[in-house]
Coordinates of C-alpha atoms in Angstrom, one line a residue:
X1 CA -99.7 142.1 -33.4
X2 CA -98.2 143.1 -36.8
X3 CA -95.4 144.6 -37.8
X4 CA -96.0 147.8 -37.8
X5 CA -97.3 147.6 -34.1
X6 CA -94.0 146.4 -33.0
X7 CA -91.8 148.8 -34.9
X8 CA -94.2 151.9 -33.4
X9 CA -93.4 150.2 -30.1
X10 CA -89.6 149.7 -30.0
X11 CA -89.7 153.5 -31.4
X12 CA -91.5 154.3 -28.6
X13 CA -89.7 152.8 -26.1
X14 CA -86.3 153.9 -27.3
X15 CA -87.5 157.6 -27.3
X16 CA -88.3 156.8 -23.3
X17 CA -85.2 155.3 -22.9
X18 CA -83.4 158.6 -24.3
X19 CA -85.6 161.1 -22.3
X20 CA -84.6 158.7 -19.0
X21 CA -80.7 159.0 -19.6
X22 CA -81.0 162.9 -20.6
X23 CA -82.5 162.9 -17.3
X24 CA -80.0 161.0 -15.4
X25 CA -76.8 162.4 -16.9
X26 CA -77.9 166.2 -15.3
X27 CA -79.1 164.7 -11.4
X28 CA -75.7 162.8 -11.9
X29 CA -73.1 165.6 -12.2
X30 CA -75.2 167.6 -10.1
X31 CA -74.7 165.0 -7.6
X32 CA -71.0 164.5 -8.4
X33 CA -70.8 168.0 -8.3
X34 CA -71.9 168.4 -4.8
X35 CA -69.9 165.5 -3.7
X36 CA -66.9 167.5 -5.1
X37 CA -67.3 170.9 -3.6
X38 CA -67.8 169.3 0.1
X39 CA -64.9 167.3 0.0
X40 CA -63.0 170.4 -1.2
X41 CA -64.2 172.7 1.2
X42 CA -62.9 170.3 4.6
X43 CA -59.8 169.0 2.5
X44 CA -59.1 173.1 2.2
X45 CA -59.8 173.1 5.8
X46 CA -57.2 170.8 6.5
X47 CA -54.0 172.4 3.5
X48 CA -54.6 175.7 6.0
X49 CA -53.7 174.5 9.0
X50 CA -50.1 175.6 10.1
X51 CA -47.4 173.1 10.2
X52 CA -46.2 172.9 14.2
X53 CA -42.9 174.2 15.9
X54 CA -40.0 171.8 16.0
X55 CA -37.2 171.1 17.8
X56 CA -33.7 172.8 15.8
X57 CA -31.4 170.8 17.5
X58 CA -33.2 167.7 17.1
X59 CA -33.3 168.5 13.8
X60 CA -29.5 168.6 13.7
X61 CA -29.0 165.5 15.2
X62 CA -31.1 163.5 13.6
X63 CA -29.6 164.9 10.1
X64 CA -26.4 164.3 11.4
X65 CA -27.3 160.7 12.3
X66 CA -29.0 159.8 8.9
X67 CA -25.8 160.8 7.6
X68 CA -23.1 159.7 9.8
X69 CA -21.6 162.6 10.6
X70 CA -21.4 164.7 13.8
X71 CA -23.5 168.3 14.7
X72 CA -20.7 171.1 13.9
X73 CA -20.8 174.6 14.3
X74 CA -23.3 176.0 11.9
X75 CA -24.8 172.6 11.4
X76 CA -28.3 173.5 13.1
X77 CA -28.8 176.9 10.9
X78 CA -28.1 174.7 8.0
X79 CA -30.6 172.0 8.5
X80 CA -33.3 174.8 10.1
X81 CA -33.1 176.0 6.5
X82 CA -33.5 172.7 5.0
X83 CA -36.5 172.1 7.3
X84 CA -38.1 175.1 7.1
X85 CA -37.7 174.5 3.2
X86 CA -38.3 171.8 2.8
X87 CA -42.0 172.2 5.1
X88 CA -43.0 174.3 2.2
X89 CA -43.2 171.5 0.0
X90 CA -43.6 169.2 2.5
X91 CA -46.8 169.9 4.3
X92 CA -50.4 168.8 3.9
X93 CA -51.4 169.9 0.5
X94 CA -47.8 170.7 -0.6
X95 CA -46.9 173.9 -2.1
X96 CA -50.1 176.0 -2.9
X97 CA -48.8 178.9 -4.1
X98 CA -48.7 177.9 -7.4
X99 CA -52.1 175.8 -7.8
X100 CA -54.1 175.8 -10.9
X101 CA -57.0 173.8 -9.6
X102 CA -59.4 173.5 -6.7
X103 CA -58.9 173.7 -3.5
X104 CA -55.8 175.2 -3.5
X105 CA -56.8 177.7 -6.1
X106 CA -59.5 178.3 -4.0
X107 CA -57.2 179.0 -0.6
X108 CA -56.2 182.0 0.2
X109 CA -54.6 182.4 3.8
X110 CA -51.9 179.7 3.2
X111 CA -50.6 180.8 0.0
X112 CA -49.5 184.3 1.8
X113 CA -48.1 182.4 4.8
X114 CA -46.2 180.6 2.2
X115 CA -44.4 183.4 0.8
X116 CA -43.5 185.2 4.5
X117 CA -41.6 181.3 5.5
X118 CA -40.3 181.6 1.6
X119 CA -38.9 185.8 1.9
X120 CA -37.2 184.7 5.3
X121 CA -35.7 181.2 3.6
X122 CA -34.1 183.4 0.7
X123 CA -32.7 186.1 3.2
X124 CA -30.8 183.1 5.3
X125 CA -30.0 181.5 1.9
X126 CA -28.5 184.9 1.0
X127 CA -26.7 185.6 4.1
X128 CA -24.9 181.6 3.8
X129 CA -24.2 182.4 0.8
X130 CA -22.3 186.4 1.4
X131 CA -21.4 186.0 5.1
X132 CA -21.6 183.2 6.9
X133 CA -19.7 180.8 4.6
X134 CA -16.9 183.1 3.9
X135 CA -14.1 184.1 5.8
X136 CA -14.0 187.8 3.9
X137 CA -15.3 189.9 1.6
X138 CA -12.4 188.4 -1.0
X139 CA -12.4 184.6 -0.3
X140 CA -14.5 182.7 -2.9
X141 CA -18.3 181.5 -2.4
X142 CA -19.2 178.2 -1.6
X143 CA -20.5 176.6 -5.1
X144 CA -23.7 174.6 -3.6
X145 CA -24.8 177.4 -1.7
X146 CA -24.4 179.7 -4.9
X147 CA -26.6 177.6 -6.8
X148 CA -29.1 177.3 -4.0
X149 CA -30.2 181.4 -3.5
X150 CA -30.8 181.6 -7.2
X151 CA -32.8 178.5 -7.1
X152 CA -34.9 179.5 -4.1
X153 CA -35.1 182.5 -5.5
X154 CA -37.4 181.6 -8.2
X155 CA -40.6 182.6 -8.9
X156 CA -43.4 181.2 -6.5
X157 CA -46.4 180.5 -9.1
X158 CA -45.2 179.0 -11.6
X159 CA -46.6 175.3 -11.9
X160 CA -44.9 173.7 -15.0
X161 CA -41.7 174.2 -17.3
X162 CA -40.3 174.6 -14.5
X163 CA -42.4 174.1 -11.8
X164 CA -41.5 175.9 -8.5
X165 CA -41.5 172.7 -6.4
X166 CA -38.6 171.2 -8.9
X167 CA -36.8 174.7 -8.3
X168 CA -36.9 174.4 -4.5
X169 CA -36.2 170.9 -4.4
X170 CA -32.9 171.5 -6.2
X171 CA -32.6 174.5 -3.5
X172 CA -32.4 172.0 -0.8
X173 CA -30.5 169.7 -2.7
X174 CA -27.8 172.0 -2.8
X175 CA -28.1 173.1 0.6
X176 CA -27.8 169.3 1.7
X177 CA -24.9 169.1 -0.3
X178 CA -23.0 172.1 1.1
X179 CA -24.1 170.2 4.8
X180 CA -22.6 167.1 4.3
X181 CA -19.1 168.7 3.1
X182 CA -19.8 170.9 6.6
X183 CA -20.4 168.1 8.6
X184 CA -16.9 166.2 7.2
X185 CA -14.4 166.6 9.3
X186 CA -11.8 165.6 6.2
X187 CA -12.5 168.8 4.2
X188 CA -11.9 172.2 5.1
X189 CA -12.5 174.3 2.8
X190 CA -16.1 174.4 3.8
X191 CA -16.9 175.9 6.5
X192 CA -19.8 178.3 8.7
X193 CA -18.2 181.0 10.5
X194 CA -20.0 181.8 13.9
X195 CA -18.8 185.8 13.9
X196 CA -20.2 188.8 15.5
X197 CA -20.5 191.2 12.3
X198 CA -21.4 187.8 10.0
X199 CA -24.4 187.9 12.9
X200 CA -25.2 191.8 12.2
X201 CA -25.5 191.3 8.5
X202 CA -28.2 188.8 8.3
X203 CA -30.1 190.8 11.2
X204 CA -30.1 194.1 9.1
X205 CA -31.9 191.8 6.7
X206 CA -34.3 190.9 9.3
X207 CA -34.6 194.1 10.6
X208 CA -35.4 195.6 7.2
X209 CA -38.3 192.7 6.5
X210 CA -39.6 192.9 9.9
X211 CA -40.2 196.5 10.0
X212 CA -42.2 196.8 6.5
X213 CA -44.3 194.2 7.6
X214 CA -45.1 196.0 11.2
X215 CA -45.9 199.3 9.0
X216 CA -48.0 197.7 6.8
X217 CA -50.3 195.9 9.7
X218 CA -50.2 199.2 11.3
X219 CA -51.6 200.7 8.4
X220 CA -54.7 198.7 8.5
X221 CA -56.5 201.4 10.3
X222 CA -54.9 204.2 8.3
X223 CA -52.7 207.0 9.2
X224 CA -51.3 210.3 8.1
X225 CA -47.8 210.5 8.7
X226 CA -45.0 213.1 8.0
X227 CA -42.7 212.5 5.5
X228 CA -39.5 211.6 7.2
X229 CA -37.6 210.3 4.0
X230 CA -34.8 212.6 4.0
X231 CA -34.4 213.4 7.7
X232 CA -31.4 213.5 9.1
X233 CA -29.3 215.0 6.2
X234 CA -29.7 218.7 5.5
X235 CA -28.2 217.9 1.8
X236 CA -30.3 214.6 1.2
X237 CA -32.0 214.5 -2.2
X238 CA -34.7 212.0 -3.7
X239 CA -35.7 211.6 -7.8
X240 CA -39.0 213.1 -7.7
X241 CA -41.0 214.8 -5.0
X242 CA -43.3 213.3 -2.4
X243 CA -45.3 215.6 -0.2
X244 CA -44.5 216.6 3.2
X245 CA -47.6 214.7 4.7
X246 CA -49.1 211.4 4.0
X247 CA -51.8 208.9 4.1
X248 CA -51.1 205.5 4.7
X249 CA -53.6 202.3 4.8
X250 CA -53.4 198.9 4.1
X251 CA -56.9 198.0 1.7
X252 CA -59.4 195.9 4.5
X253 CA -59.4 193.2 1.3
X254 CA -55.4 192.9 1.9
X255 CA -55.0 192.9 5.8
X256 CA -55.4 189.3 6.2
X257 CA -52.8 188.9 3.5
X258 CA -50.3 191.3 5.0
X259 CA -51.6 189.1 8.5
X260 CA -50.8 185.4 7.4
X261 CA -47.7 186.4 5.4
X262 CA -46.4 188.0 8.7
X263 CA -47.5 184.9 10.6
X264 CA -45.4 182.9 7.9
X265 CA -42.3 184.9 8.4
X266 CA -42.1 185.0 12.0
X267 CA -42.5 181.4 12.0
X268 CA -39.5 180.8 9.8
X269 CA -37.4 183.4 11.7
X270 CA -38.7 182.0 15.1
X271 CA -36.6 178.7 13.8
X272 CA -33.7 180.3 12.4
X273 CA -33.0 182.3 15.4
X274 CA -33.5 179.4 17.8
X275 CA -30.7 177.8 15.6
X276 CA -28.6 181.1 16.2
X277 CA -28.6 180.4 19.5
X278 CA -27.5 177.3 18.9
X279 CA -24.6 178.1 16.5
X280 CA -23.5 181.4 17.7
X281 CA -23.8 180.6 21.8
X282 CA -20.1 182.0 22.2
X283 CA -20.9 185.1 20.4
X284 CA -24.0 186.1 22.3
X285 CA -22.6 185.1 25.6
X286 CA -19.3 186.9 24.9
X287 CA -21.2 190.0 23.9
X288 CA -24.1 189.4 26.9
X289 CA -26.1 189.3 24.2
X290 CA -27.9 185.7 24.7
X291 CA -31.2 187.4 26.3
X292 CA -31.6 190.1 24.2
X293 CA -32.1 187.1 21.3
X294 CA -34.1 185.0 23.7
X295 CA -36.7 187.8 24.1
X296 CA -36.9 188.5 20.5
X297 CA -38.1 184.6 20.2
X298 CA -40.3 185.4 22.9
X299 CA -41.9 187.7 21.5
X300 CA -42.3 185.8 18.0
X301 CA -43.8 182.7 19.8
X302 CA -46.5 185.2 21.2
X303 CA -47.3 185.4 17.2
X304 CA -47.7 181.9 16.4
X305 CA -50.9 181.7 19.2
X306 CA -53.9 180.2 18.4
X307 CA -56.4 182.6 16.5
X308 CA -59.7 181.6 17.4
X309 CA -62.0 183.8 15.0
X310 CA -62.9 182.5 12.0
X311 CA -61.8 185.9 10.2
X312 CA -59.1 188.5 10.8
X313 CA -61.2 191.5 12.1
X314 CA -60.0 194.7 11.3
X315 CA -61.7 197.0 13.7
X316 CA -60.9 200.5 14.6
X317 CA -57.7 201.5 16.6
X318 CA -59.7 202.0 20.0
X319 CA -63.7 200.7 18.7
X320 CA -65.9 197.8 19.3
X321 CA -64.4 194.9 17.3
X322 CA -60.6 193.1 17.4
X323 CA -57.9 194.6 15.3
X324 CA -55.6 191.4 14.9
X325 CA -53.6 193.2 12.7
X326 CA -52.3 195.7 15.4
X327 CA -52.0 192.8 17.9
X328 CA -49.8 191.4 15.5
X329 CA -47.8 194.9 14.6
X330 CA -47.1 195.1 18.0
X331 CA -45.3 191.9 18.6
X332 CA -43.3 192.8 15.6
X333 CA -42.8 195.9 16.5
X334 CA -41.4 195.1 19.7
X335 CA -39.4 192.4 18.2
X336 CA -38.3 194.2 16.0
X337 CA -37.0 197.0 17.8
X338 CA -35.0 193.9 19.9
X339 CA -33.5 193.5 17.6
X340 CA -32.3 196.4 16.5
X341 CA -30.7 197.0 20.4
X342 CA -29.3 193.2 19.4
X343 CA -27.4 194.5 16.4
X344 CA -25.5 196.7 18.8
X345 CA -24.8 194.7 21.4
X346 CA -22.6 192.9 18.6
X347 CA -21.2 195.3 17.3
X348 CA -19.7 196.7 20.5
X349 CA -16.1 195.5 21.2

């Protein structure tokens, strides 16, 4: 063989060798590819499942244990709100809210449920921070819990410089920090007042939440209503006109957002009134009260049952198919309207 056979067939064997690997490197990342998108679709399936009930005053004592100290009064609202919180960040998947990336960029359902448990964390947040840490309108704020609302308060999608998590981390921080000066019976000058009108002005909050949501499951069939805006007062005014009839409805590609942020929210409030309860037991019983607030958790444990479709229908008001949206507007709605009868219950003398 001479040389100018063997240099033909080393050329010819490296030009097989380059069609084989242009071959390979395709079928492989095709492969890898499909690998990828399976795994992603059942570890999706498991980030959306919702994170179970727990027990408040558990909660409590086991805080109080990890740190010493003894359950006080206000103790178990204060480590709810840590739980809850802290379940955001917390459960499988972590915070998804705020992902860049598959499969949490791909999720949809959690993400809303996210922001209903994150709306009701800020509102409690809020009312420590105004009411129930404060004696009066005049006496000074408690400086952990004024650090935390604004931190909690922070925007839910951001994912770097700063990241949301690192916000929200620093929210509980805070809030742990005001709990263990709560919890020590040396110091004073923290404290969680279990009053009747500190009560009524985090469930106007509630009340205020509670009710959009209920209007805007309703809507998901669509209604015209009257204009009712400025009912009530003869001399009531409004910056620029609205018309006397109109037409409300919640887009079909929305519902299951309005749905799972709902389903979010009432599972956050279904904790922090179940710490209520707990905190404020003298108050409700004093007022005859204690039912009413055990119905309203009645009614927001109906919400948290198992939904066995794999899609929230949104079928006519009275027609063939499920309208989970109403079923869940009527929960609300009656629990919502509890509490309104709740409200003044406490503020009777």
């Amino acid at each position: 063989m001479d040389f100018q056979s063997i240099k033909e067939r080393l050329a010819q064997w490296r030009d097989n060798s380059l069609d084989a690997g242009e071959g390979l490197l395709p079928r492989t990342l095709v492969i890898f590819l499909a690998v990828y998108l399976v795994a992603a679709f059942f570890v999706g399936i498991y980030w959306s499942l919702m994170p179970a009930n727990f027990s408040v005053k558990d909660n409590a004592a086991a805080m109080a244990d990890a740190q010493g100290q003894q359950v006080v009064i206000g103790s178990t609202t204060t480590t709810t709100l840590i739980r809850v919180t802290s379940t955001l960040l917390d459960k499988p998947g972590g915070f998804l809210s705020n992902d860049i990336l598959p499969p949490g960029l791909w999720l949809d359902n959690m993400p809303h449920w996210e922001y209903g448990v994150l709306i009701q964390s800020r509102d409690l947040t809020r009312a420590l921070r105004e009411s129930f840490s404060r004696s009066q309108s005049q006496s000074k704020e408690d400086i952990d819990l004024g650090k935390a609302e604004p931190s909690l308060n922070f925007s839910r999608d951001s994912w770097a410089v700063p990241a949301s998590e690192s916000e929200y981390r620093s929210a509980i921080k805070y809030l742990n920090n005001y709990l263990a000066r709560l919890e020590d019976q040396g110091n004073s000058r923290s404290q969680f007042y279990a009053r009747s009108d500190n009560l009524r002005y985090w469930l106007k909050i509630v009340e205020s939440r509670l009710g959009s949501l209920s209007q805007r499951l309703s809507a998901s069939v669509g209604q015209r209503r009257l204009n009712t805006d400025l009912a009530g007062d003869a001399m009531a005014r409004q910056s620029t006109y609205a018309p006397g009839e109109l037409e409300i409805k919640t887009p079909w590609t929305e519902i299951d957002d309005v749905f799972y942020e709902t389903r979010g929210a009432a599972w956050a409030l279904l904790h922090f009134l179940k710490a209520i309860e707990v905190d404020f037991a003298e108050v409700l019983e004093n007022k005859n009260a204690l039912v009413s607030l055990q119905q309203i958790i009645r009614e927001l444990e109906a919400t948290q049952e198992t939904v066995y479709s794999p899609m929230i229908l949104n079928g006519s008001g009275f027609g063939m198919l499920a309208n989970h949206s109403l079923v869940m507007a009527s929960y609300i709605s009656r629990a919502n309207a509890a509490i309104i009868d709740l409200r003044d219950l406490l503020s009777q003398g």
